[in-house]
PDB file of C-alpha atoms and ligand atoms in Angstrom:
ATOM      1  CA  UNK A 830     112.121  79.440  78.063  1.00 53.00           C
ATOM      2  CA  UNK A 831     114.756  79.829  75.339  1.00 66.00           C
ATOM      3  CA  UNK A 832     114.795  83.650  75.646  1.00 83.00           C
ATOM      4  CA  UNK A 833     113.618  85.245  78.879  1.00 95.00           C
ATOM      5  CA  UNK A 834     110.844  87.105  79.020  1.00 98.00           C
ATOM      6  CA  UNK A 835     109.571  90.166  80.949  1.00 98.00           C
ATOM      7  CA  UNK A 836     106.352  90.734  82.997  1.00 98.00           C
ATOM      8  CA  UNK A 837     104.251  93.677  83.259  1.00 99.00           C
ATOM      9  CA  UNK A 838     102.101  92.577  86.152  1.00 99.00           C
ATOM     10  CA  UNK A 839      99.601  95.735  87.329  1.00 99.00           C
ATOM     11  CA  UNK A 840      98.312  96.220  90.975  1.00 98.00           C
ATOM     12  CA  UNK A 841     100.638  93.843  92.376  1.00 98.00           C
ATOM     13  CA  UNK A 842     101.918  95.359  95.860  1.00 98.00           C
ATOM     14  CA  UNK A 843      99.081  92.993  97.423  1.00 98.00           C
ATOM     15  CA  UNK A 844      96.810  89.811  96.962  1.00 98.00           C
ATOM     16  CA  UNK A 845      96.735  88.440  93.570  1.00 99.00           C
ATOM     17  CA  UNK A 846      99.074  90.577  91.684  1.00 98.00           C
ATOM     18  CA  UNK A 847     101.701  89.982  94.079  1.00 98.00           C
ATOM     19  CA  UNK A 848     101.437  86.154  94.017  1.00 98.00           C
ATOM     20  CA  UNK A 849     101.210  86.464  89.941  1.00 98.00           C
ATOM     21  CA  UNK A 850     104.750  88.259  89.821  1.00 98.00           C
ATOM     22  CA  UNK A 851     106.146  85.683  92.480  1.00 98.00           C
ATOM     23  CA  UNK A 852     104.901  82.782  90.574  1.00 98.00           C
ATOM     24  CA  UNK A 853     105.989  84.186  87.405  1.00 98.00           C
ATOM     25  CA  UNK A 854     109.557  85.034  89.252  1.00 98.00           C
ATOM     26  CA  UNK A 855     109.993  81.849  90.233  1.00 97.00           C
ATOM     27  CA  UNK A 856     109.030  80.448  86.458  1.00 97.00           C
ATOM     28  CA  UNK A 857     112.414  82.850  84.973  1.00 97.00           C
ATOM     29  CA  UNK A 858     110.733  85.766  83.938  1.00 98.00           C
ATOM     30  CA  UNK A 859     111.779  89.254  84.663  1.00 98.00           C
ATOM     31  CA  UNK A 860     108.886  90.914  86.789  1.00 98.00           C
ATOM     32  CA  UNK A 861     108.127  94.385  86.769  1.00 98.00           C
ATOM     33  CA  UNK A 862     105.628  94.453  89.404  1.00 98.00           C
ATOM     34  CA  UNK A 863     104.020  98.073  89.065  1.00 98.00           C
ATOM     35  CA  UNK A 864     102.181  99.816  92.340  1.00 98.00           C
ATOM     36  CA  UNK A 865     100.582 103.169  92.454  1.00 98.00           C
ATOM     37  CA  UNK A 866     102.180 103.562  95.769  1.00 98.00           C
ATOM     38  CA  UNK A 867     105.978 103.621  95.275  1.00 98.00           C
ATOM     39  CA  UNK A 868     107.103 102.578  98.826  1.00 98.00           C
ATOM     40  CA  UNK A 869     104.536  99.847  98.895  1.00 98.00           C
ATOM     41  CA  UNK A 870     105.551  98.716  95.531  1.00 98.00           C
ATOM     42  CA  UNK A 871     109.552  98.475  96.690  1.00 98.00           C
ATOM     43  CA  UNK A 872     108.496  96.852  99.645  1.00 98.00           C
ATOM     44  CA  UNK A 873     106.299  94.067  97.763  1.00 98.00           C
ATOM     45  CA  UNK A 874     109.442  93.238  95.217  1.00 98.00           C
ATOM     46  CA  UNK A 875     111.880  93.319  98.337  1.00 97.00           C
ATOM     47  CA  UNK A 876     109.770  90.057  99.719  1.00 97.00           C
ATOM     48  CA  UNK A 877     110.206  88.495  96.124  1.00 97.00           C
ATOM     49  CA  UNK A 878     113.575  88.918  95.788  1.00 88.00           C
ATOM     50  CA  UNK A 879     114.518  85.224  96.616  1.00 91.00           C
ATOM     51  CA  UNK A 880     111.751  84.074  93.841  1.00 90.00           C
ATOM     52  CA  UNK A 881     113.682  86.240  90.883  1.00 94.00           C
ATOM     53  CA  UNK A 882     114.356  88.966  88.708  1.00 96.00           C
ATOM     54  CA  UNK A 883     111.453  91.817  90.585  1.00 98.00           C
ATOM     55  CA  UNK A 884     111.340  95.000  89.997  1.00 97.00           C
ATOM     56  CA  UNK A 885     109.308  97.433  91.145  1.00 98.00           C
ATOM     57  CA  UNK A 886     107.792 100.291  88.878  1.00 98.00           C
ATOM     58  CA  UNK A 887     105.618 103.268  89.728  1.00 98.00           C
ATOM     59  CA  UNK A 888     101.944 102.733  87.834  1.00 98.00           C
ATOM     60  CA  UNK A 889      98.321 104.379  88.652  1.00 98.00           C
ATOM     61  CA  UNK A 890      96.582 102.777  85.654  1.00 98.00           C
ATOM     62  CA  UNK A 891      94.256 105.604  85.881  1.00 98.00           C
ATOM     63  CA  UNK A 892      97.115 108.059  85.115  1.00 98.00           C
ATOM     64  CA  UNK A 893      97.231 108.490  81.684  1.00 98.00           C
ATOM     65  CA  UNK A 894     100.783 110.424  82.094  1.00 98.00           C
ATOM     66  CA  UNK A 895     102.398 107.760  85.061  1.00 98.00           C
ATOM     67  CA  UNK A 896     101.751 105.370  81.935  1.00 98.00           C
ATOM     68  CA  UNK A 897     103.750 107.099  79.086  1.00 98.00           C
ATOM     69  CA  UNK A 898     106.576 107.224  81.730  1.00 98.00           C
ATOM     70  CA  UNK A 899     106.891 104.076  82.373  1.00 98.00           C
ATOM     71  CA  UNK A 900     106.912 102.925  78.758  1.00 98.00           C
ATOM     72  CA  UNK A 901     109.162 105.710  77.998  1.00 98.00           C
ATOM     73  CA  UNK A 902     111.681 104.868  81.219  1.00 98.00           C
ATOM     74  CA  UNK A 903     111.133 100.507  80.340  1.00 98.00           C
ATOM     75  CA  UNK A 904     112.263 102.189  76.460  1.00 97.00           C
ATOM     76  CA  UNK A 905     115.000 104.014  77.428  1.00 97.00           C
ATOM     77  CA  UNK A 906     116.074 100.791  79.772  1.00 96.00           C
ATOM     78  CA  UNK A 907     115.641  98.543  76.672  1.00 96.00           C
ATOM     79  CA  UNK A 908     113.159  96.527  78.362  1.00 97.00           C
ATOM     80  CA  UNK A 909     110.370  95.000  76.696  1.00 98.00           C
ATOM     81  CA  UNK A 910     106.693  93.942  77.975  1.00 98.00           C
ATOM     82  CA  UNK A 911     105.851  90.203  76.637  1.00 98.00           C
ATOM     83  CA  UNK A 912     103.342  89.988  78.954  1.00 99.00           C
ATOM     84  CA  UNK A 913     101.062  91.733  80.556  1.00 99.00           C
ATOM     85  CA  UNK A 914      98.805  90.935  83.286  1.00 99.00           C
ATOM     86  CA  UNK A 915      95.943  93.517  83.692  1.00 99.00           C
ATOM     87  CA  UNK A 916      95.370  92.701  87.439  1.00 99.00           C
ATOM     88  CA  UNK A 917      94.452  96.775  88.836  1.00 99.00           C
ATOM     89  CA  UNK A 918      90.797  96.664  89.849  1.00 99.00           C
ATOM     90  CA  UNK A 919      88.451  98.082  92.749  1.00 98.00           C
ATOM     91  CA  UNK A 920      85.428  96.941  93.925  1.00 98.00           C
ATOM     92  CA  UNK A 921      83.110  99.592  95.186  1.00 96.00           C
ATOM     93  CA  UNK A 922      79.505  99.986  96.259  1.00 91.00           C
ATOM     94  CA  UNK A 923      79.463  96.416  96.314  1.00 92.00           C
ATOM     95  CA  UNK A 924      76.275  95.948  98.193  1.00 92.00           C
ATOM     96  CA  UNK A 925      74.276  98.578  96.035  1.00 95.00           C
ATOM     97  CA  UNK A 926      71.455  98.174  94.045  1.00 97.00           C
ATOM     98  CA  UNK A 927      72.359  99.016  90.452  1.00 98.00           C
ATOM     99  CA  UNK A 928      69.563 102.305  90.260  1.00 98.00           C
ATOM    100  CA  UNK A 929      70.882 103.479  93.740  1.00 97.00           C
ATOM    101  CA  UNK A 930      74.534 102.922  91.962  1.00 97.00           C
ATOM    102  CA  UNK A 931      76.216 106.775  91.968  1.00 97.00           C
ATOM    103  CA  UNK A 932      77.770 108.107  88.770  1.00 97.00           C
ATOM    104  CA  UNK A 933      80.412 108.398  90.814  1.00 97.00           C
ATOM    105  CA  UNK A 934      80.525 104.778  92.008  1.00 97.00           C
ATOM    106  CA  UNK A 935      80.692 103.987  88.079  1.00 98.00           C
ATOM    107  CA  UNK A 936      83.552 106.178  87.120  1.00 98.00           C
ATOM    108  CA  UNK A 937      85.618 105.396  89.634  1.00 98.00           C
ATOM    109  CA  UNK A 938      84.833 101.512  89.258  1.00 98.00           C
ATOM    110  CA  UNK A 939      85.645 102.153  85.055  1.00 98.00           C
ATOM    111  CA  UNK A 940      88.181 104.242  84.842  1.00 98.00           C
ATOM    112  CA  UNK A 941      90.138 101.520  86.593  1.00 98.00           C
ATOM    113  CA  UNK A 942      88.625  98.445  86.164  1.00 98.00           C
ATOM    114  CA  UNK A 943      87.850  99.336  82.044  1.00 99.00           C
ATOM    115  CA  UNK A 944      89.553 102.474  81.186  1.00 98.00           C
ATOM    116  CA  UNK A 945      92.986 101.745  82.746  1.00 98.00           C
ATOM    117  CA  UNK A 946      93.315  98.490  81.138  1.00 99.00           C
ATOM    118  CA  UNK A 947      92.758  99.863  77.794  1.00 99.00           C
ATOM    119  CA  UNK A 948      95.428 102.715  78.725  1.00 99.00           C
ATOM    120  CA  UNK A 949      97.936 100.035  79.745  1.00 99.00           C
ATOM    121  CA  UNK A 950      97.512  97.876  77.033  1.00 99.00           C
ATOM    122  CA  UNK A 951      97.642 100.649  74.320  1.00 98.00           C
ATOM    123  CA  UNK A 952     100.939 100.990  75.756  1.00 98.00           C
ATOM    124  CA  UNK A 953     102.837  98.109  75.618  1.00 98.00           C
ATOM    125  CA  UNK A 954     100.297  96.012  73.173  1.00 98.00           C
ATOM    126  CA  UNK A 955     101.401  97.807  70.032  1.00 98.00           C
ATOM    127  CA  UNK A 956     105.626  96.365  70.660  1.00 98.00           C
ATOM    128  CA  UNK A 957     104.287  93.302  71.442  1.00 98.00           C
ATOM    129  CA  UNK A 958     102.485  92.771  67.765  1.00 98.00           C
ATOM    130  CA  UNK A 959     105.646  94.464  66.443  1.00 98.00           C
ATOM    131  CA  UNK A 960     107.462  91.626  67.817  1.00 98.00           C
ATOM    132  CA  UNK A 961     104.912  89.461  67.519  1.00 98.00           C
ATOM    133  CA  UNK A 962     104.944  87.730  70.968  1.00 98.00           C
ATOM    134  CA  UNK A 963     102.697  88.819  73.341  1.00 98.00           C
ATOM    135  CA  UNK A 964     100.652  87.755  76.057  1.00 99.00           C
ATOM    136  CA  UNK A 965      97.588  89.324  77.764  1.00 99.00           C
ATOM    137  CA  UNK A 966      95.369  88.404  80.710  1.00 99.00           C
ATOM    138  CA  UNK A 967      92.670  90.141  81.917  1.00 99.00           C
ATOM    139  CA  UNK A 968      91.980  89.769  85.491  1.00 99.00           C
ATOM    140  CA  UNK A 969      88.326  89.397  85.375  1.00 98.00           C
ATOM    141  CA  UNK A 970      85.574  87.730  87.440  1.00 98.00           C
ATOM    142  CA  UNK A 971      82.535  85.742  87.223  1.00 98.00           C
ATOM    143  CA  UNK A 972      80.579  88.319  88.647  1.00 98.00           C
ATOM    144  CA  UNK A 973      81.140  89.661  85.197  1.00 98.00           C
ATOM    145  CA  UNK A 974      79.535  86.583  83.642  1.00 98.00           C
ATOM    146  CA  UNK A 975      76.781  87.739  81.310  1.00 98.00           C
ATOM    147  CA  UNK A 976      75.247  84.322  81.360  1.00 96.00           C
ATOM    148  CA  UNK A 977      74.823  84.027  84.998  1.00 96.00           C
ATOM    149  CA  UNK A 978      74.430  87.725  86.174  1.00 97.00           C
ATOM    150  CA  UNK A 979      72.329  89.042  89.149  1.00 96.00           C
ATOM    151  CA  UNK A 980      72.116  91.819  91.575  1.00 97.00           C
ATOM    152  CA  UNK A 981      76.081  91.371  93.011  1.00 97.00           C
ATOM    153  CA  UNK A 982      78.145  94.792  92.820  1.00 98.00           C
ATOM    154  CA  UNK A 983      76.590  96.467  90.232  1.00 98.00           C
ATOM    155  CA  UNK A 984      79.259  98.754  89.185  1.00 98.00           C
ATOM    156  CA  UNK A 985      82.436  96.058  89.716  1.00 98.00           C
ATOM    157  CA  UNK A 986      80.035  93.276  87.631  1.00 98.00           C
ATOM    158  CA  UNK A 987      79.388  95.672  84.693  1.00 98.00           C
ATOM    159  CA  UNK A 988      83.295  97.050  84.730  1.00 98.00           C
ATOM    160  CA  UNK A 989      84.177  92.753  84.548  1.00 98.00           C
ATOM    161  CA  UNK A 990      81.372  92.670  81.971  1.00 98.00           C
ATOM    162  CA  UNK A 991      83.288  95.667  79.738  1.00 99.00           C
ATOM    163  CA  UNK A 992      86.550  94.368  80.200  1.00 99.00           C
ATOM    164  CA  UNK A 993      85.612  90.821  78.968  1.00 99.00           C
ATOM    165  CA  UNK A 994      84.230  92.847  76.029  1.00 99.00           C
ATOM    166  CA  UNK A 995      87.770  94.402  75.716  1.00 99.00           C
ATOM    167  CA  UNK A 996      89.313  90.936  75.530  1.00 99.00           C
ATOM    168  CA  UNK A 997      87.250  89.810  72.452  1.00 98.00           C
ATOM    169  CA  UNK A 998      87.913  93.207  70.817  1.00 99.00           C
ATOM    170  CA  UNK A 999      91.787  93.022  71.549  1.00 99.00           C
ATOM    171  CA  UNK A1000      92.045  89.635  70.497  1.00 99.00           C
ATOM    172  CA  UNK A1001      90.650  89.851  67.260  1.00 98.00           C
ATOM    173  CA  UNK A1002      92.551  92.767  66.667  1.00 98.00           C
ATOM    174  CA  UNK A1003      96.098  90.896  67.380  1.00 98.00           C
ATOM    175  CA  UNK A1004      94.802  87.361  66.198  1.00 98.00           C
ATOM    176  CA  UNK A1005      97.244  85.533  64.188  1.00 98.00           C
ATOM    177  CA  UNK A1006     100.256  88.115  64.864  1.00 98.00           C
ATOM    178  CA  UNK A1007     101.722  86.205  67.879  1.00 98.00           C
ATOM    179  CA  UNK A1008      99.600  87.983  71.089  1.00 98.00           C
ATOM    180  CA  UNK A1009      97.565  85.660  72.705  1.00 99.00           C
ATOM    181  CA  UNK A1010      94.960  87.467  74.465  1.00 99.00           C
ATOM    182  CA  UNK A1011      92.230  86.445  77.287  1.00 99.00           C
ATOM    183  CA  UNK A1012      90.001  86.668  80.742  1.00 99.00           C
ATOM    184  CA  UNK A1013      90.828  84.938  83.867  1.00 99.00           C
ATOM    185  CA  UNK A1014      88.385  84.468  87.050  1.00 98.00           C
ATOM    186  CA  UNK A1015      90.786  83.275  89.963  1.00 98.00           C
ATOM    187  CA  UNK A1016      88.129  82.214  92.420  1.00 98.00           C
ATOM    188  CA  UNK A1017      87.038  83.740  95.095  1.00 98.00           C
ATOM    189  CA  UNK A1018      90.297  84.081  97.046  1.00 98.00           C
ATOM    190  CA  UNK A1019      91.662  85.676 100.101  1.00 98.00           C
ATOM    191  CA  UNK A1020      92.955  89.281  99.626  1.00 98.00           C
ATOM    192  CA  UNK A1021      91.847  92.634 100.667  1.00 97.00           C
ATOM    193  CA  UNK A1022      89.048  92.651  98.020  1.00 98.00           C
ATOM    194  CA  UNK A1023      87.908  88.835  98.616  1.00 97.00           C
ATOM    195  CA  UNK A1024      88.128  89.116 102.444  1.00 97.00           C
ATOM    196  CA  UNK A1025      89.495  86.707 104.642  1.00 97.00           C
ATOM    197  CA  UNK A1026      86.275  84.330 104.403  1.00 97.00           C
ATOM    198  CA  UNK A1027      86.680  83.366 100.722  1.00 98.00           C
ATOM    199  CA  UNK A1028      87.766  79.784 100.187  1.00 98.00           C
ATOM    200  CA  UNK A1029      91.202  80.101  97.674  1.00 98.00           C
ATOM    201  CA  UNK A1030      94.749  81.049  98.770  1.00 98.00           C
ATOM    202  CA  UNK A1031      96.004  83.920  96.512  1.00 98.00           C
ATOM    203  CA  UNK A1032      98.593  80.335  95.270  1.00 98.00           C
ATOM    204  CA  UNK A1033      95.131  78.955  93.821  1.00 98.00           C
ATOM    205  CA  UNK A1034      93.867  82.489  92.529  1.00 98.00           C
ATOM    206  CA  UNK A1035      97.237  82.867  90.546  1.00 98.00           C
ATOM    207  CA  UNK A1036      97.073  79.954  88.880  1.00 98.00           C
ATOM    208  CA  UNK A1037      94.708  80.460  86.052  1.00 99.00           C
ATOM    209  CA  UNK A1038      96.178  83.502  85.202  1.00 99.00           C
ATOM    210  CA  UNK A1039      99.712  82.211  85.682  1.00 99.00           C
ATOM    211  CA  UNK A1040      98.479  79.794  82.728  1.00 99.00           C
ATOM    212  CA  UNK A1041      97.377  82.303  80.436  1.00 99.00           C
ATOM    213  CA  UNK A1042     100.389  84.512  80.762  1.00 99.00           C
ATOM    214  CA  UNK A1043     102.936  81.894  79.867  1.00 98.00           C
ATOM    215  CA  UNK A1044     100.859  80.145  76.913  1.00 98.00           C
ATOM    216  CA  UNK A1045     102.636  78.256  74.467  1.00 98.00           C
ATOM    217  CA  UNK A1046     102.068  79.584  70.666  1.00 98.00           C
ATOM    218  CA  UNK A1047      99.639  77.486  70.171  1.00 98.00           C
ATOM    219  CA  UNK A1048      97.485  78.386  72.927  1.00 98.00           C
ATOM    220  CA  UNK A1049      93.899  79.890  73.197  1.00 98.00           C
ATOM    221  CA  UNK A1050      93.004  83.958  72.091  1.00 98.00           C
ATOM    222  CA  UNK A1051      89.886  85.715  72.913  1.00 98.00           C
ATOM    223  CA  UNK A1052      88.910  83.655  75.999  1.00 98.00           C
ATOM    224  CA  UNK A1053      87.356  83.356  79.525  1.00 98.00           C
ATOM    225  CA  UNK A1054      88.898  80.794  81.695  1.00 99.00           C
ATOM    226  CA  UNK A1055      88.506  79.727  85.671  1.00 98.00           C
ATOM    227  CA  UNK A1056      90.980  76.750  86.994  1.00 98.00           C
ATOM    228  CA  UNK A1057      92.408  76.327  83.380  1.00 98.00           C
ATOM    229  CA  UNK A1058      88.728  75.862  81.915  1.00 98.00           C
ATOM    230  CA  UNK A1059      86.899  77.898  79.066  1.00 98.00           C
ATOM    231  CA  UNK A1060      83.849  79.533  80.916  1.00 98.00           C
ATOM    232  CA  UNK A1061      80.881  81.168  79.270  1.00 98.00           C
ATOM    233  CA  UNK A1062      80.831  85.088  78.974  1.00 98.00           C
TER     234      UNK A1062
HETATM  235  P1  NAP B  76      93.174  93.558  96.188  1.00 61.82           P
HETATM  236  O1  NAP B  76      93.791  92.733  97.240  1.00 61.82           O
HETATM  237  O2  NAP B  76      92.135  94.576  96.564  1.00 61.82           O
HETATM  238  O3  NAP B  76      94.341  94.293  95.379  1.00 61.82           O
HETATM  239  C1  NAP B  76      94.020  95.187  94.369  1.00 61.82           C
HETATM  240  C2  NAP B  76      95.304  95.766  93.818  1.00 61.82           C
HETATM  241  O4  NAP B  76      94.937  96.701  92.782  1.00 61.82           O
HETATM  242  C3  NAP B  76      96.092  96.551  94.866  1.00 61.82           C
HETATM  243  O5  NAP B  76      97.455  96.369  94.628  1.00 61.82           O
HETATM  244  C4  NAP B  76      95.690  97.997  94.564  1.00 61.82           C
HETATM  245  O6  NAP B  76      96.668  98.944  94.950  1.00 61.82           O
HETATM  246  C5  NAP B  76      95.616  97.910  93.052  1.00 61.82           C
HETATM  247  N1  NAP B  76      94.949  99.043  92.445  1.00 61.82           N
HETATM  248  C6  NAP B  76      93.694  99.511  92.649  1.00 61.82           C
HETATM  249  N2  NAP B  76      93.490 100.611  91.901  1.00 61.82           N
HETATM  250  C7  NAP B  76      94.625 100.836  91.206  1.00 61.82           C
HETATM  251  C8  NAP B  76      95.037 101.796  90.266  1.00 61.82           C
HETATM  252  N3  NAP B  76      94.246 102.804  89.880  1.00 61.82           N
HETATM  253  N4  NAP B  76      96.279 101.709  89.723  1.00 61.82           N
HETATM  254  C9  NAP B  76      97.115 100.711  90.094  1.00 61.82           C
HETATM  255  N5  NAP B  76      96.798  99.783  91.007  1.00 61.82           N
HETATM  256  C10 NAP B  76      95.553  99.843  91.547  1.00 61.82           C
HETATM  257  O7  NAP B  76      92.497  92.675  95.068  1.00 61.82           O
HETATM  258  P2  NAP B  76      92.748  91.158  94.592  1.00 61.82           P
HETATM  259  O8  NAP B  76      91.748  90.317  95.253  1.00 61.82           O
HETATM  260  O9  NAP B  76      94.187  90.811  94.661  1.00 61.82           O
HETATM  261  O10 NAP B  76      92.267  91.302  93.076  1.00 61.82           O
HETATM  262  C11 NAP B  76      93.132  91.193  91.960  1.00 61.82           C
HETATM  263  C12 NAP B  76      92.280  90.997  90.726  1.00 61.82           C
HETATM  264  O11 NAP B  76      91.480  89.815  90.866  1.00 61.82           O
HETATM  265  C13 NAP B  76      91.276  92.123  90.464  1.00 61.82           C
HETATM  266  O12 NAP B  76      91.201  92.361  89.076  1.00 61.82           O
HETATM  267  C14 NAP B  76      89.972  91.560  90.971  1.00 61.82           C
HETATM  268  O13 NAP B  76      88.853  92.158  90.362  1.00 61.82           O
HETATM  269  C15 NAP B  76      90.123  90.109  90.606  1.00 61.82           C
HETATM  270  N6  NAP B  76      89.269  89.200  91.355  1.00 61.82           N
HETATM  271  C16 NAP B  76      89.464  89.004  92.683  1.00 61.82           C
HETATM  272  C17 NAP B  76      88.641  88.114  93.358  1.00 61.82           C
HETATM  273  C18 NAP B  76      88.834  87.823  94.824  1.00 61.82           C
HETATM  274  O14 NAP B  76      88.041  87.034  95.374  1.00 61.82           O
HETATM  275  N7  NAP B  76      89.815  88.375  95.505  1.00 61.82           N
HETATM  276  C19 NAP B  76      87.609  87.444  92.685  1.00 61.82           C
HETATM  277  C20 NAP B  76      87.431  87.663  91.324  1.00 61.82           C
HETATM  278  C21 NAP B  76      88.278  88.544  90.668  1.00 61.82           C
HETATM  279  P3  NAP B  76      96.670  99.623  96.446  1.00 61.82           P
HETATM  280  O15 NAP B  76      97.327  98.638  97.356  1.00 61.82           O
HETATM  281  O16 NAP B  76      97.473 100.865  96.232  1.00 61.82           O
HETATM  282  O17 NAP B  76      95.235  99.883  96.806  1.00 61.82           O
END
């Protein structure tokens, strides 16, 4: 990297987040790895202090004031967001059927999972255009995968579903102004929300996204990728 470039990286006190801002760390960029939790966020960049320049930042993406003050404080601080890795999600009712699926079930599972990704990227999306160089990944899932979709999670599958949606829409919108924007599926990998059965390390869950946030220019917008691959919607 000629110039170095900072990293917004969301949910990343734990599992894939955390690996995301270590790998990115490691690859020169400055990390802000954002919590919701403060003390759990400072704790998190403490153990990635070795890989690089971490630091932790206070973010509910749900909290549609926590976000203004964190662009306002990064403003104030002079520091920019060239990427941004959309990694905040929950899973919840997974084991539902979707017409015994609560209301409540889907707003929490949106307003996360959909909602707070729009937030966050209507935050720091618009200075990336202005500078043209951005980069956005979308930490989706193949349980969001139109083309293959059953009866898993209900809720978290139709949030994935919406937020793939919001990639296509973002990407057209920035296409050809420097902001490179698309969906990642890591796998089904070892974290809190995967569960200590799945099959990837949170090294192999990172890596897909990892890709995506440091694209070259000429790389891909308005995608869905697993292990480096274009998959279908
Ligand atoms: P995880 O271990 O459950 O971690 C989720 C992270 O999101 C935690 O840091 C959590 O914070 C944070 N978070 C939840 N709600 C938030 C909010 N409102 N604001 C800010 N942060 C919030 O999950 P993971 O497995 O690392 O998943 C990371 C991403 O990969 C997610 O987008 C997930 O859908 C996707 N994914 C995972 C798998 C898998 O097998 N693990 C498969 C496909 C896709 P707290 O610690 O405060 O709860």
């Amino acid at each position: 990297m000629s110039e170095q470039r900072t990293a917004l990286v969301t949910g990343a006190n734990r599992g894939i987040g955390l690996e995301v801002c270590r790998q990115l760390a490691a690859a020169g960029y400055r990390v802000v790895l954002a919590a919701r939790d403060r003390a759990k966020g400072e704790a998190a960049a403490d153990t990635l202090r070795r890989a690089g320049d971490v630091t932790a930042a206070v973010l509910d993406v749900t909290d549609a004031a926590g976000i203004r003050a964190l662009a306002a404080d990064l403003e104030r601080r002079r520091i920019h967001i060239d990427v941004l890795v959309n990694n905040a999600a929950v899973l919840v009712g997974e084991s539902r059927a979707v017409l015994a699926t609560t209301a409540d079930e889907l707003r929490t599972t949106f307003e996360t999972n959909l909602f707070g990704v729009v937030a966050v990227s209507a935050a720091f999306v618009p200075g990336m255009v202005a500078r043209r160089y951005g980069r956005v990944v979308n930490v989706s899932s193949k349980a969001g995968q139109l083309a293959s979709m059953g009866t898993y999670a209900p809720a978290y599958s139709m949030s994935k579903s919406a937020l793939n949606a919001f990639t296509v829409q973002l990407a057209a919108e920035t296409r050809g102004r420097g902001v490179l924007v698309n969906s990642a599926c890591p796998g089904w990998v070892r974290t809190g929300m995967g569960g200590r059965g799945a099959p990837r390390s949170v090294e192999e869950g990172a890596d897909t996204i990892v890709w995506l946030a440091t694209l070259p220019a000429s790389g891909p917008t308005g995608g869905f990728f697993s292990d480096r691959r274009v998959i279908d919607w």
